[in-house]
mmCIF file of C-alpha atoms in Angstrom:
data_model
loop_
_atom_site.group_PDB
_atom_site.id
_atom_site.type_symbol
_atom_site.label_atom_id
_atom_site.label_comp_id
_atom_site.label_asym_id
_atom_site.label_seq_id
_atom_site.Cartn_x
_atom_site.Cartn_y
_atom_site.Cartn_z
ATOM 1 C CA UNK A 1 83.118 -16.749 -148.469
ATOM 2 C CA UNK A 2 85.745 -16.437 -145.495
ATOM 3 C CA UNK A 3 88.722 -18.707 -145.342
ATOM 4 C CA UNK A 4 87.812 -19.700 -141.670
ATOM 5 C CA UNK A 5 84.125 -20.784 -142.681
ATOM 6 C CA UNK A 6 85.635 -23.204 -145.591
ATOM 7 C CA UNK A 7 89.132 -24.512 -144.478
ATOM 8 C CA UNK A 8 89.094 -28.066 -143.263
ATOM 9 C CA UNK A 9 85.488 -28.458 -144.498
ATOM 10 C CA UNK A 10 83.863 -30.529 -147.179
ATOM 11 C CA UNK A 11 79.902 -29.556 -147.628
ATOM 12 C CA UNK A 12 76.987 -29.783 -149.989
ATOM 13 C CA UNK A 13 75.419 -26.361 -150.997
ATOM 14 C CA UNK A 14 71.994 -25.418 -152.678
ATOM 15 C CA UNK A 15 71.328 -29.068 -153.079
ATOM 16 C CA UNK A 16 68.530 -29.760 -155.845
ATOM 17 C CA UNK A 17 67.804 -25.843 -156.084
ATOM 18 C CA UNK A 18 71.300 -24.365 -157.442
ATOM 19 C CA UNK A 19 70.831 -21.642 -160.060
ATOM 20 C CA UNK A 20 72.154 -23.773 -162.962
ATOM 21 C CA UNK A 21 69.937 -26.681 -162.503
ATOM 22 C CA UNK A 22 66.931 -25.119 -164.527
ATOM 23 C CA UNK A 23 69.653 -24.183 -167.272
ATOM 24 C CA UNK A 24 71.359 -27.694 -167.370
ATOM 25 C CA UNK A 25 67.708 -29.448 -167.871
ATOM 26 C CA UNK A 26 66.864 -26.861 -170.462
ATOM 27 C CA UNK A 27 69.670 -27.934 -172.479
ATOM 28 C CA UNK A 28 69.299 -31.572 -172.218
ATOM 29 C CA UNK A 29 65.639 -31.441 -172.368
ATOM 30 C CA UNK A 30 66.062 -29.720 -175.893
ATOM 31 C CA UNK A 31 68.836 -32.313 -176.795
ATOM 32 C CA UNK A 32 66.721 -35.003 -175.490
ATOM 33 C CA UNK A 33 63.514 -33.482 -177.509
ATOM 34 C CA UNK A 34 61.598 -34.522 -174.085
ATOM 35 C CA UNK A 35 61.621 -33.117 -170.758
ATOM 36 C CA UNK A 36 64.233 -34.199 -168.660
ATOM 37 C CA UNK A 37 65.233 -33.974 -164.757
ATOM 38 C CA UNK A 38 68.757 -33.980 -162.968
ATOM 39 C CA UNK A 39 69.818 -34.110 -159.537
ATOM 40 C CA UNK A 40 72.997 -31.616 -159.490
ATOM 41 C CA UNK A 41 74.740 -31.855 -155.921
ATOM 42 C CA UNK A 42 77.124 -29.143 -155.918
ATOM 43 C CA UNK A 43 80.156 -29.206 -152.990
ATOM 44 C CA UNK A 44 82.574 -26.623 -151.726
ATOM 45 C CA UNK A 45 86.317 -27.745 -150.972
ATOM 46 C CA UNK A 46 88.691 -25.375 -149.669
ATOM 47 C CA UNK A 47 90.496 -25.179 -153.128
ATOM 48 C CA UNK A 48 92.148 -22.024 -154.415
ATOM 49 C CA UNK A 49 90.731 -23.052 -158.051
ATOM 50 C CA UNK A 50 88.786 -25.561 -159.345
ATOM 51 C CA UNK A 51 85.060 -27.045 -159.725
ATOM 52 C CA UNK A 52 84.014 -30.715 -160.071
ATOM 53 C CA UNK A 53 80.239 -31.493 -160.259
ATOM 54 C CA UNK A 54 78.529 -34.647 -160.151
ATOM 55 C CA UNK A 55 75.227 -35.108 -161.515
ATOM 56 C CA UNK A 56 72.761 -38.574 -161.334
ATOM 57 C CA UNK A 57 70.456 -39.303 -163.999
ATOM 58 C CA UNK A 58 67.767 -41.874 -164.423
ATOM 59 C CA UNK A 59 67.886 -42.947 -167.947
ATOM 60 C CA UNK A 60 64.129 -43.449 -169.532
ATOM 61 C CA UNK A 61 64.724 -46.577 -171.044
ATOM 62 C CA UNK A 62 67.427 -49.393 -170.823
ATOM 63 C CA UNK A 63 71.227 -48.097 -171.372
ATOM 64 C CA UNK A 64 74.389 -49.267 -171.504
ATOM 65 C CA UNK A 65 77.827 -47.751 -170.763
ATOM 66 C CA UNK A 66 78.840 -48.116 -174.668
ATOM 67 C CA UNK A 67 75.981 -45.802 -176.152
ATOM 68 C CA UNK A 68 76.771 -43.343 -173.434
ATOM 69 C CA UNK A 69 80.473 -42.934 -174.618
ATOM 70 C CA UNK A 70 79.397 -43.210 -177.999
ATOM 71 C CA UNK A 71 77.039 -40.286 -177.418
ATOM 72 C CA UNK A 72 79.055 -38.322 -175.467
ATOM 73 C CA UNK A 73 82.196 -39.018 -178.053
ATOM 74 C CA UNK A 74 80.060 -37.966 -181.214
ATOM 75 C CA UNK A 75 78.882 -34.791 -179.542
ATOM 76 C CA UNK A 76 82.067 -33.561 -178.264
ATOM 77 C CA UNK A 77 83.875 -34.483 -181.403
ATOM 78 C CA UNK A 78 85.703 -31.380 -182.467
ATOM 79 C CA UNK A 79 85.117 -29.627 -179.420
ATOM 80 C CA UNK A 80 88.950 -28.301 -178.853
ATOM 81 C CA UNK A 81 88.330 -27.930 -174.856
ATOM 82 C CA UNK A 82 86.549 -30.876 -173.912
ATOM 83 C CA UNK A 83 88.303 -33.786 -172.937
ATOM 84 C CA UNK A 84 86.753 -37.168 -172.433
ATOM 85 C CA UNK A 85 88.003 -39.216 -169.597
ATOM 86 C CA UNK A 86 88.216 -43.059 -169.490
ATOM 87 C CA UNK A 87 86.078 -44.813 -166.847
ATOM 88 C CA UNK A 88 88.896 -45.597 -164.537
ATOM 89 C CA UNK A 89 89.870 -42.124 -164.458
ATOM 90 C CA UNK A 90 87.415 -39.531 -163.516
ATOM 91 C CA UNK A 91 88.010 -35.796 -163.965
ATOM 92 C CA UNK A 92 90.335 -34.405 -161.499
ATOM 93 C CA UNK A 93 90.637 -30.615 -160.945
ATOM 94 C CA UNK A 94 94.241 -30.888 -160.521
ATOM 95 C CA UNK A 95 94.349 -32.134 -164.463
ATOM 96 C CA UNK A 96 92.472 -28.808 -165.537
ATOM 97 C CA UNK A 97 94.453 -26.146 -163.176
ATOM 98 C CA UNK A 98 95.383 -23.149 -165.389
ATOM 99 C CA UNK A 99 93.514 -24.330 -168.708
ATOM 100 C CA UNK A 100 90.450 -23.849 -170.051
ATOM 101 C CA UNK A 101 89.653 -27.337 -170.595
ATOM 102 C CA UNK A 102 86.771 -29.198 -169.182
ATOM 103 C CA UNK A 103 87.152 -32.569 -168.337
ATOM 104 C CA UNK A 104 83.866 -35.024 -168.413
ATOM 105 C CA UNK A 105 83.757 -38.662 -167.285
ATOM 106 C CA UNK A 106 80.589 -40.640 -166.930
ATOM 107 C CA UNK A 107 79.965 -44.302 -164.693
ATOM 108 C CA UNK A 108 76.780 -46.282 -165.507
ATOM 109 C CA UNK A 109 75.759 -47.948 -162.725
ATOM 110 C CA UNK A 110 73.687 -50.627 -164.602
ATOM 111 C CA UNK A 111 72.598 -52.443 -161.267
ATOM 112 C CA UNK A 112 70.806 -49.175 -160.243
ATOM 113 C CA UNK A 113 70.384 -48.195 -163.976
ATOM 114 C CA UNK A 114 71.567 -44.544 -162.939
ATOM 115 C CA UNK A 115 73.987 -42.750 -165.155
ATOM 116 C CA UNK A 116 76.641 -40.659 -162.937
ATOM 117 C CA UNK A 117 78.079 -37.677 -164.896
ATOM 118 C CA UNK A 118 81.031 -35.984 -163.646
ATOM 119 C CA UNK A 119 83.132 -32.896 -164.890
ATOM 120 C CA UNK A 120 85.811 -30.718 -163.669
ATOM 121 C CA UNK A 121 87.147 -27.272 -164.701
ATOM 122 C CA UNK A 122 89.656 -24.556 -163.481
ATOM 123 C CA UNK A 123 86.609 -22.384 -162.422
ATOM 124 C CA UNK A 124 88.765 -18.880 -162.574
ATOM 125 C CA UNK A 125 89.599 -19.804 -165.996
ATOM 126 C CA UNK A 126 86.737 -22.035 -167.998
ATOM 127 C CA UNK A 127 84.691 -21.039 -165.589
ATOM 128 C CA UNK A 128 84.120 -17.365 -166.736
ATOM 129 C CA UNK A 129 87.132 -15.859 -167.958
ATOM 130 C CA UNK A 130 87.928 -18.636 -170.436
ATOM 131 C CA UNK A 131 84.718 -19.185 -171.612
ATOM 132 C CA UNK A 132 84.341 -15.415 -172.272
ATOM 133 C CA UNK A 133 87.234 -15.319 -174.722
ATOM 134 C CA UNK A 134 86.290 -18.610 -176.180
ATOM 135 C CA UNK A 135 82.820 -16.947 -176.676
ATOM 136 C CA UNK A 136 84.227 -13.653 -178.309
ATOM 137 C CA UNK A 137 86.385 -15.477 -180.239
ATOM 138 C CA UNK A 138 83.677 -17.610 -181.975
ATOM 139 C CA UNK A 139 81.664 -14.363 -182.302
ATOM 140 C CA UNK A 140 84.325 -12.486 -184.210
ATOM 141 C CA UNK A 141 85.405 -15.425 -186.207
ATOM 142 C CA UNK A 142 88.406 -15.871 -184.552
ATOM 143 C CA UNK A 143 90.067 -19.454 -184.210
ATOM 144 C CA UNK A 144 88.354 -21.007 -181.382
ATOM 145 C CA UNK A 145 91.074 -21.559 -179.166
ATOM 146 C CA UNK A 146 92.936 -18.113 -179.975
ATOM 147 C CA UNK A 147 94.604 -17.160 -176.896
ATOM 148 C CA UNK A 148 93.476 -20.074 -174.675
ATOM 149 C CA UNK A 149 96.183 -23.081 -175.351
ATOM 150 C CA UNK A 150 98.854 -21.778 -173.256
ATOM 151 C CA UNK A 151 100.851 -24.354 -171.348
ATOM 152 C CA UNK A 152 99.360 -23.947 -167.802
ATOM 153 C CA UNK A 153 101.099 -21.922 -165.261
ATOM 154 C CA UNK A 154 102.876 -23.274 -161.928
ATOM 155 C CA UNK A 155 100.894 -22.448 -159.301
#
């Protein structure tokens, strides 16, 4: 996009039709062992690097914040580039800038029985390049973190 079209702007795009929506639903459905539908709304913000996502999901049954926390902690245990954020400190693009990390947080809205998941990545690192190196490391039997644990550079 052109700078003049995005500067001083904040907008949603590809609402409910984003190309990654089917992929996310397929993975979630596989893990849940039943069909899962989510609403994914990406937003375009004039950042040099970084992406923040927010996903809204309606649980199939009763849920609590503790159950969600325990599930995320168990699923991401041992994942070197996933950092779970506490509820009072949601993911922030500034905190992942220059890293291969994905920060994940959530809020469980008990009143509306809605799970709100958030994640932040540096889309120039984790978004493609860092993920490719991480995948290559795994394919060739190298340490998953090889070449990816550098100290974030000043921007």
